[in-house]
PDB file of C-alpha atoms in Angstrom:
ATOM      1  CA  THR A 766      -0.215  -0.195  -0.029  1.00 48.00           C
ATOM      2  CA  GLU A 767       2.951   2.284  -0.744  1.00 62.00           C
ATOM      3  CA  CYS A 768       2.519   3.540  -4.172  1.00 86.00           C
ATOM      4  CA  HIS A 769       0.449   3.664  -7.517  1.00 96.00           C
ATOM      5  CA  MET A 770       0.802   0.631 -10.120  1.00 96.00           C
ATOM      6  CA  LEU A 771       0.925   0.327 -13.893  1.00 95.00           C
ATOM      7  CA  ILE A 772       0.501  -3.664 -15.116  1.00 96.00           C
ATOM      8  CA  GLY A 773       1.200  -3.359 -19.089  1.00 94.00           C
ATOM      9  CA  GLY A 774       2.249  -6.225 -21.975  1.00 93.00           C
ATOM     10  CA  SER A 775       0.420  -7.176 -25.062  1.00 91.00           C
ATOM     11  CA  THR A 776      -2.988  -9.157 -25.092  1.00 89.00           C
ATOM     12  CA  GLY A 777      -2.830 -12.250 -23.673  1.00 88.00           C
ATOM     13  CA  SER A 778       0.806 -11.616 -21.664  1.00 90.00           C
ATOM     14  CA  GLY A 779      -1.297 -11.909 -18.422  1.00 91.00           C
ATOM     15  CA  LYS A 780      -2.514  -8.586 -17.107  1.00 93.00           C
ATOM     16  CA  SER A 781      -6.144  -9.416 -16.216  1.00 91.00           C
ATOM     17  CA  VAL A 782      -4.447 -12.566 -14.232  1.00 92.00           C
ATOM     18  CA  THR A 783      -1.820 -10.385 -12.842  1.00 94.00           C
ATOM     19  CA  LEU A 784      -4.662  -8.008 -11.812  1.00 96.00           C
ATOM     20  CA  ASN A 785      -6.601 -10.284 -10.467  1.00 94.00           C
ATOM     21  CA  VAL A 786      -4.034 -12.036  -7.977  1.00 93.00           C
ATOM     22  CA  ILE A 787      -3.646  -8.557  -6.541  1.00 95.00           C
ATOM     23  CA  LEU A 788      -7.329  -8.008  -6.091  1.00 97.00           C
ATOM     24  CA  ASP A 789      -7.581 -11.741  -4.297  1.00 95.00           C
ATOM     25  CA  TYR A 790      -5.196 -10.095  -1.788  1.00 95.00           C
ATOM     26  CA  LEU A 791      -6.404  -6.771  -1.538  1.00 96.00           C
ATOM     27  CA  SER A 792     -10.400  -7.881  -1.127  1.00 96.00           C
ATOM     28  CA  ASN A 793      -9.593  -9.833   1.859  1.00 94.00           C
ATOM     29  CA  ARG A 794      -8.186  -6.991   3.821  1.00 96.00           C
ATOM     30  CA  LYS A 795     -10.470  -5.347   6.431  1.00 96.00           C
ATOM     31  CA  ASP A 796      -8.649  -1.965   5.728  1.00 97.00           C
ATOM     32  CA  VAL A 797      -8.912  -1.955   1.998  1.00 97.00           C
ATOM     33  CA  GLU A 798     -11.871  -0.371  -0.124  1.00 98.00           C
ATOM     34  CA  LEU A 799     -12.006  -1.025  -3.825  1.00 98.00           C
ATOM     35  CA  TYR A 800     -13.247   0.878  -6.629  1.00 98.00           C
ATOM     36  CA  LEU A 801     -13.171  -0.663  -9.978  1.00 98.00           C
ATOM     37  CA  GLN A 802     -13.549   0.418 -13.495  1.00 98.00           C
ATOM     38  CA  ASP A 803     -14.140  -2.653 -15.597  1.00 98.00           C
ATOM     39  CA  THR A 804     -13.824  -1.394 -19.439  1.00 96.00           C
ATOM     40  CA  LYS A 805     -13.938  -4.947 -20.851  1.00 93.00           C
ATOM     41  CA  ARG A 806     -17.185  -5.590 -18.474  1.00 95.00           C
ATOM     42  CA  ILE A 807     -15.897  -8.954 -17.999  1.00 93.00           C
ATOM     43  CA  ASP A 808     -12.293  -8.926 -16.213  1.00 93.00           C
ATOM     44  CA  LEU A 809     -13.123  -7.878 -12.802  1.00 96.00           C
ATOM     45  CA  ILE A 810     -16.683  -8.895 -12.626  1.00 96.00           C
ATOM     46  CA  GLN A 811     -15.904 -11.371  -9.884  1.00 96.00           C
ATOM     47  CA  TRP A 812     -14.967  -8.554  -7.494  1.00 97.00           C
ATOM     48  CA  GLU A 813     -18.131  -6.681  -8.093  1.00 97.00           C
ATOM     49  CA  LYS A 814     -19.790  -7.767  -4.602  1.00 97.00           C
ATOM     50  CA  LYS A 815     -16.282  -6.936  -3.082  1.00 97.00           C
ATOM     51  CA  ALA A 816     -15.862  -3.565  -4.390  1.00 98.00           C
ATOM     52  CA  ALA A 817     -17.106  -0.355  -2.740  1.00 98.00           C
ATOM     53  CA  GLN A 818     -17.989   0.735  -6.302  1.00 98.00           C
ATOM     54  CA  TYR A 819     -17.943  -1.486  -9.739  1.00 98.00           C
ATOM     55  CA  ASN A 820     -18.297   0.437 -12.988  1.00 98.00           C
ATOM     56  CA  GLU A 821     -18.347  -1.260 -16.524  1.00 97.00           C
ATOM     57  CA  GLY A 822     -17.088   0.052 -19.672  1.00 97.00           C
ATOM     58  CA  LYS A 823     -16.790   3.637 -19.262  1.00 97.00           C
ATOM     59  CA  ASP A 824     -19.642   4.140 -17.370  1.00 97.00           C
ATOM     60  CA  TYR A 825     -19.569   6.485 -14.445  1.00 98.00           C
ATOM     61  CA  ALA A 826     -15.514   7.083 -15.061  1.00 98.00           C
ATOM     62  CA  ASP A 827     -15.974  10.805 -14.258  1.00 98.00           C
ATOM     63  CA  GLU A 828     -18.381  10.530 -11.563  1.00 98.00           C
ATOM     64  CA  THR A 829     -16.281   8.032  -9.748  1.00 98.00           C
ATOM     65  CA  SER A 830     -12.816   9.718 -10.430  1.00 98.00           C
ATOM     66  CA  ALA A 831     -14.562  12.995  -8.979  1.00 98.00           C
ATOM     67  CA  LEU A 832     -15.762  11.447  -6.105  1.00 98.00           C
ATOM     68  CA  LEU A 833     -12.246   9.840  -5.303  1.00 98.00           C
ATOM     69  CA  VAL A 834     -10.816  13.388  -5.620  1.00 98.00           C
ATOM     70  CA  ASP A 835     -13.148  14.856  -3.422  1.00 98.00           C
ATOM     71  CA  ILE A 836     -12.353  12.125  -0.661  1.00 98.00           C
ATOM     72  CA  MET A 837      -8.832  12.698  -1.251  1.00 98.00           C
ATOM     73  CA  ASN A 838      -9.287  16.603  -0.632  1.00 98.00           C
ATOM     74  CA  LYS A 839     -11.523  15.847   2.482  1.00 98.00           C
ATOM     75  CA  ARG A 840      -8.696  13.553   3.855  1.00 98.00           C
ATOM     76  CA  TYR A 841      -6.053  16.050   3.422  1.00 97.00           C
ATOM     77  CA  ARG A 842      -8.551  18.951   5.295  1.00 97.00           C
ATOM     78  CA  GLU A 843      -8.753  16.091   8.189  1.00 97.00           C
ATOM     79  CA  LEU A 844      -4.788  15.693   8.034  1.00 97.00           C
ATOM     80  CA  LYS A 845      -4.349  19.134   8.881  1.00 96.00           C
ATOM     81  CA  GLU A 846      -5.731  18.797  11.807  1.00 96.00           C
ATOM     82  CA  ASP A 847      -4.568  15.918  13.008  1.00 97.00           C
ATOM     83  CA  ARG A 848      -1.163  14.361  11.085  1.00 94.00           C
ATOM     84  CA  ASN A 849      -1.716  11.142  12.412  1.00 94.00           C
ATOM     85  CA  LYS A 850      -4.989  10.293  11.456  1.00 95.00           C
ATOM     86  CA  LYS A 851      -5.371   6.899   9.417  1.00 95.00           C
ATOM     87  CA  PHE A 852      -7.688   6.056   6.718  1.00 97.00           C
ATOM     88  CA  LYS A 853      -9.161   3.027   5.060  1.00 97.00           C
ATOM     89  CA  HIS A 854      -6.778   2.179   1.912  1.00 97.00           C
ATOM     90  CA  ILE A 855      -8.648   2.954  -1.401  1.00 98.00           C
ATOM     91  CA  PHE A 856      -7.478   1.328  -4.491  1.00 98.00           C
ATOM     92  CA  TYR A 857      -9.004   2.771  -7.808  1.00 98.00           C
ATOM     93  CA  VAL A 858      -8.484   0.107 -10.308  1.00 98.00           C
ATOM     94  CA  VAL A 859      -8.643   0.905 -14.099  1.00 98.00           C
ATOM     95  CA  GLU A 860      -8.849  -2.236 -16.110  1.00 96.00           C
ATOM     96  CA  GLU A 861      -7.368  -0.977 -19.765  1.00 94.00           C
ATOM     97  CA  LEU A 862      -6.635   2.529 -19.743  1.00 95.00           C
ATOM     98  CA  ALA A 863      -6.404   2.508 -23.431  1.00 93.00           C
ATOM     99  CA  SER A 864     -10.185   2.534 -23.499  1.00 95.00           C
ATOM    100  CA  PHE A 865     -10.078   5.976 -22.633  1.00 95.00           C
ATOM    101  CA  ASN A 866      -8.805   9.045 -24.707  1.00 92.00           C
ATOM    102  CA  PRO A 867      -7.401  12.133 -23.016  1.00 91.00           C
ATOM    103  CA  LYS A 868      -9.000  14.074 -25.665  1.00 92.00           C
ATOM    104  CA  GLU A 869     -12.652  12.996 -25.018  1.00 94.00           C
ATOM    105  CA  ASP A 870     -12.367  12.141 -21.828  1.00 96.00           C
ATOM    106  CA  LYS A 871     -10.936  15.049 -20.328  1.00 96.00           C
ATOM    107  CA  ASP A 872     -12.660  14.963 -16.757  1.00 98.00           C
ATOM    108  CA  PHE A 873     -11.624  11.450 -15.988  1.00 98.00           C
ATOM    109  CA  TYR A 874      -7.948  12.323 -17.186  1.00 96.00           C
ATOM    110  CA  SER A 875      -7.921  15.487 -15.118  1.00 97.00           C
ATOM    111  CA  ASN A 876      -9.133  13.494 -12.014  1.00 98.00           C
ATOM    112  CA  LEU A 877      -6.797  10.663 -12.623  1.00 97.00           C
ATOM    113  CA  SER A 878      -4.082  12.896 -13.105  1.00 96.00           C
ATOM    114  CA  GLU A 879      -4.425  14.467  -9.615  1.00 97.00           C
ATOM    115  CA  LEU A 880      -5.019  11.157  -7.984  1.00 98.00           C
ATOM    116  CA  LEU A 881      -2.060   9.940  -9.360  1.00 97.00           C
ATOM    117  CA  ALA A 882       0.182  13.331  -7.972  1.00 96.00           C
ATOM    118  CA  LYS A 883      -1.821  13.521  -4.781  1.00 96.00           C
ATOM    119  CA  GLY A 884      -3.471  10.418  -3.708  1.00 97.00           C
ATOM    120  CA  ARG A 885      -0.804   8.495  -2.007  1.00 95.00           C
ATOM    121  CA  ALA A 886      -0.377  10.517   1.119  1.00 94.00           C
ATOM    122  CA  SER A 887      -4.350  10.231   1.603  1.00 96.00           C
ATOM    123  CA  SER A 888      -3.939   6.519   1.273  1.00 96.00           C
ATOM    124  CA  ILE A 889      -5.564   6.565  -2.361  1.00 98.00           C
ATOM    125  CA  TYR A 890      -3.695   4.453  -4.678  1.00 98.00           C
ATOM    126  CA  VAL A 891      -4.284   3.554  -8.352  1.00 98.00           C
ATOM    127  CA  ILE A 892      -3.630   0.657 -10.317  1.00 98.00           C
ATOM    128  CA  LEU A 893      -3.843   0.908 -14.284  1.00 97.00           C
ATOM    129  CA  THR A 894      -3.480  -1.754 -16.680  1.00 95.00           C
ATOM    130  CA  THR A 895      -2.948  -1.197 -20.290  1.00 90.00           C
ATOM    131  CA  GLN A 896      -1.462  -2.636 -23.444  1.00 86.00           C
ATOM    132  CA  ALA A 897      -1.143   0.228 -25.282  1.00 73.00           C
ATOM    133  CA  PRO A 898       0.651   2.129 -22.710  1.00 69.00           C
ATOM    134  CA  TYR A 899       1.802   4.925 -25.133  1.00 76.00           C
ATOM    135  CA  SER A 900       2.035   8.810 -24.477  1.00 75.00           C
ATOM    136  CA  ASP A 901      -1.331   9.715 -25.419  1.00 82.00           C
ATOM    137  CA  ILE A 902      -2.741   7.239 -23.269  1.00 86.00           C
ATOM    138  CA  LEU A 903      -0.575   7.794 -20.296  1.00 84.00           C
ATOM    139  CA  PRO A 904       1.141  11.169 -20.782  1.00 85.00           C
ATOM    140  CA  GLY A 905       4.547  11.641 -19.007  1.00 81.00           C
ATOM    141  CA  VAL A 906       3.567  13.736 -16.286  1.00 83.00           C
ATOM    142  CA  MET A 907       1.116  10.917 -15.285  1.00 90.00           C
ATOM    143  CA  LYS A 908       3.205   8.386 -15.525  1.00 86.00           C
ATOM    144  CA  ASN A 909       6.148   9.814 -13.695  1.00 89.00           C
ATOM    145  CA  ASN A 910       3.885   9.454 -10.824  1.00 93.00           C
ATOM    146  CA  VAL A 911       3.622   5.567 -11.250  1.00 93.00           C
ATOM    147  CA  ASN A 912       6.009   4.010  -8.725  1.00 90.00           C
ATOM    148  CA  SER A 913       5.632   0.582  -9.517  1.00 94.00           C
ATOM    149  CA  ILE A 914       5.361  -1.121 -12.772  1.00 94.00           C
ATOM    150  CA  ILE A 915       4.639  -4.695 -13.707  1.00 95.00           C
ATOM    151  CA  GLY A 916       5.870  -5.258 -17.348  1.00 95.00           C
ATOM    152  CA  LEU A 917       4.566  -8.532 -19.420  1.00 95.00           C
ATOM    153  CA  LYS A 918       5.501  -9.313 -22.537  1.00 93.00           C
ATOM    154  CA  THR A 919       5.369  -7.352 -24.973  1.00 92.00           C
ATOM    155  CA  ARG A 920       5.648  -7.648 -29.226  1.00 90.00           C
ATOM    156  CA  THR A 921       7.489  -4.620 -29.967  1.00 90.00           C
ATOM    157  CA  GLY A 922      10.702  -2.788 -28.443  1.00 90.00           C
ATOM    158  CA  GLU A 923       8.998   0.333 -28.374  1.00 88.00           C
ATOM    159  CA  ALA A 924       6.059  -0.982 -26.050  1.00 88.00           C
ATOM    160  CA  SER A 925       8.577  -2.508 -23.952  1.00 91.00           C
ATOM    161  CA  LYS A 926      10.233   1.107 -23.733  1.00 88.00           C
ATOM    162  CA  VAL A 927       7.051   2.824 -22.614  1.00 86.00           C
ATOM    163  CA  ILE A 928       6.294   0.341 -19.996  1.00 90.00           C
ATOM    164  CA  ILE A 929       9.484  -0.380 -18.239  1.00 89.00           C
ATOM    165  CA  GLY A 930      11.913   2.064 -19.708  1.00 86.00           C
ATOM    166  CA  GLU A 931      14.245  -0.516 -21.864  1.00 89.00           C
ATOM    167  CA  HIS A 932      13.421  -1.181 -25.511  1.00 88.00           C
ATOM    168  CA  ASP A 933      13.763  -5.027 -25.707  1.00 89.00           C
ATOM    169  CA  LEU A 934      13.588  -6.006 -22.032  1.00 93.00           C
ATOM    170  CA  LEU A 935       9.834  -6.974 -22.262  1.00 94.00           C
ATOM    171  CA  VAL A 936      10.314  -8.269 -25.687  1.00 94.00           C
ATOM    172  CA  ASN A 937      12.579 -11.176 -24.433  1.00 90.00           C
ATOM    173  CA  LEU A 938      10.515 -12.504 -21.789  1.00 92.00           C
ATOM    174  CA  ARG A 939       9.682 -16.008 -21.930  1.00 86.00           C
ATOM    175  CA  GLY A 940       5.630 -16.076 -21.960  1.00 76.00           C
ATOM    176  CA  LYS A 941       2.418 -15.789 -20.082  1.00 81.00           C
ATOM    177  CA  GLY A 942       3.051 -14.401 -16.702  1.00 88.00           C
ATOM    178  CA  HIS A 943       6.496 -13.753 -16.869  1.00 92.00           C
ATOM    179  CA  ALA A 944       7.025 -10.331 -15.912  1.00 95.00           C
ATOM    180  CA  ILE A 945       9.634  -7.740 -14.645  1.00 95.00           C
ATOM    181  CA  PHE A 946       8.622  -5.741 -11.912  1.00 95.00           C
ATOM    182  CA  SER A 947      10.255  -2.290 -11.353  1.00 93.00           C
ATOM    183  CA  ALA A 948       9.997  -0.361  -8.365  1.00 90.00           C
ATOM    184  CA  SER A 949      12.509   3.067  -8.077  1.00 74.00           C
ATOM    185  CA  GLY A 950      14.248   1.785 -11.300  1.00 77.00           C
ATOM    186  CA  GLU A 951      15.227  -1.548 -10.035  1.00 87.00           C
ATOM    187  CA  TYR A 952      14.273  -4.721 -12.055  1.00 92.00           C
ATOM    188  CA  GLN A 953      13.277  -7.704 -10.786  1.00 94.00           C
ATOM    189  CA  GLU A 954      11.851 -10.835 -12.928  1.00 93.00           C
ATOM    190  CA  ILE A 955       9.027 -12.168 -11.375  1.00 94.00           C
ATOM    191  CA  GLN A 956       6.443 -15.166 -12.407  1.00 91.00           C
ATOM    192  CA  VAL A 957       2.784 -14.526 -11.600  1.00 85.00           C
ATOM    193  CA  PHE A 958       0.643 -17.479 -10.931  1.00 79.00           C
ATOM    194  CA  ASN A 959      -3.128 -17.941 -12.049  1.00 68.00           C
ATOM    195  CA  ILE A 960      -5.126 -18.500  -9.221  1.00 57.00           C
TER     196      ILE A 960
END
């Protein structure tokens, strides 16, 4: 619960499985609330009953992201009064960020950018998955606020460079679920398990 996360890789590389392993852990914690944006309408459905809010497609993305910005700002006001105040951890999960377009979904992107920039100190964390983590989908100013990256296999060196910062690192991975985890610029090979 220390950082925002990006899970990136080509179709079929294991992004949804990786995310579901993470959600299996988070959904069983009493100190966590989940807000889920299931853009493909099928990848996160099993967590609907455990989520504080579950949205399908792009429905209510503006409203949910705005709600979380409001919660964040309220928490900052409370922290101003009591620096030691503890909050429930909120995880805002957007499965397939490429479903959104910064030019069309301006309110969503504005809210998401604010959450990435300031959410962590108020115990609000963002987890994004995408198979197209290009600068028009995840602008650099937003990506710079993502502390942890799980990079799964990609088809091109350009995609690998955008996700993990190294041109061919993700192209040369063995296969499904094999990934590079990066935090603070260090790389560690991992294997994600299907549960």
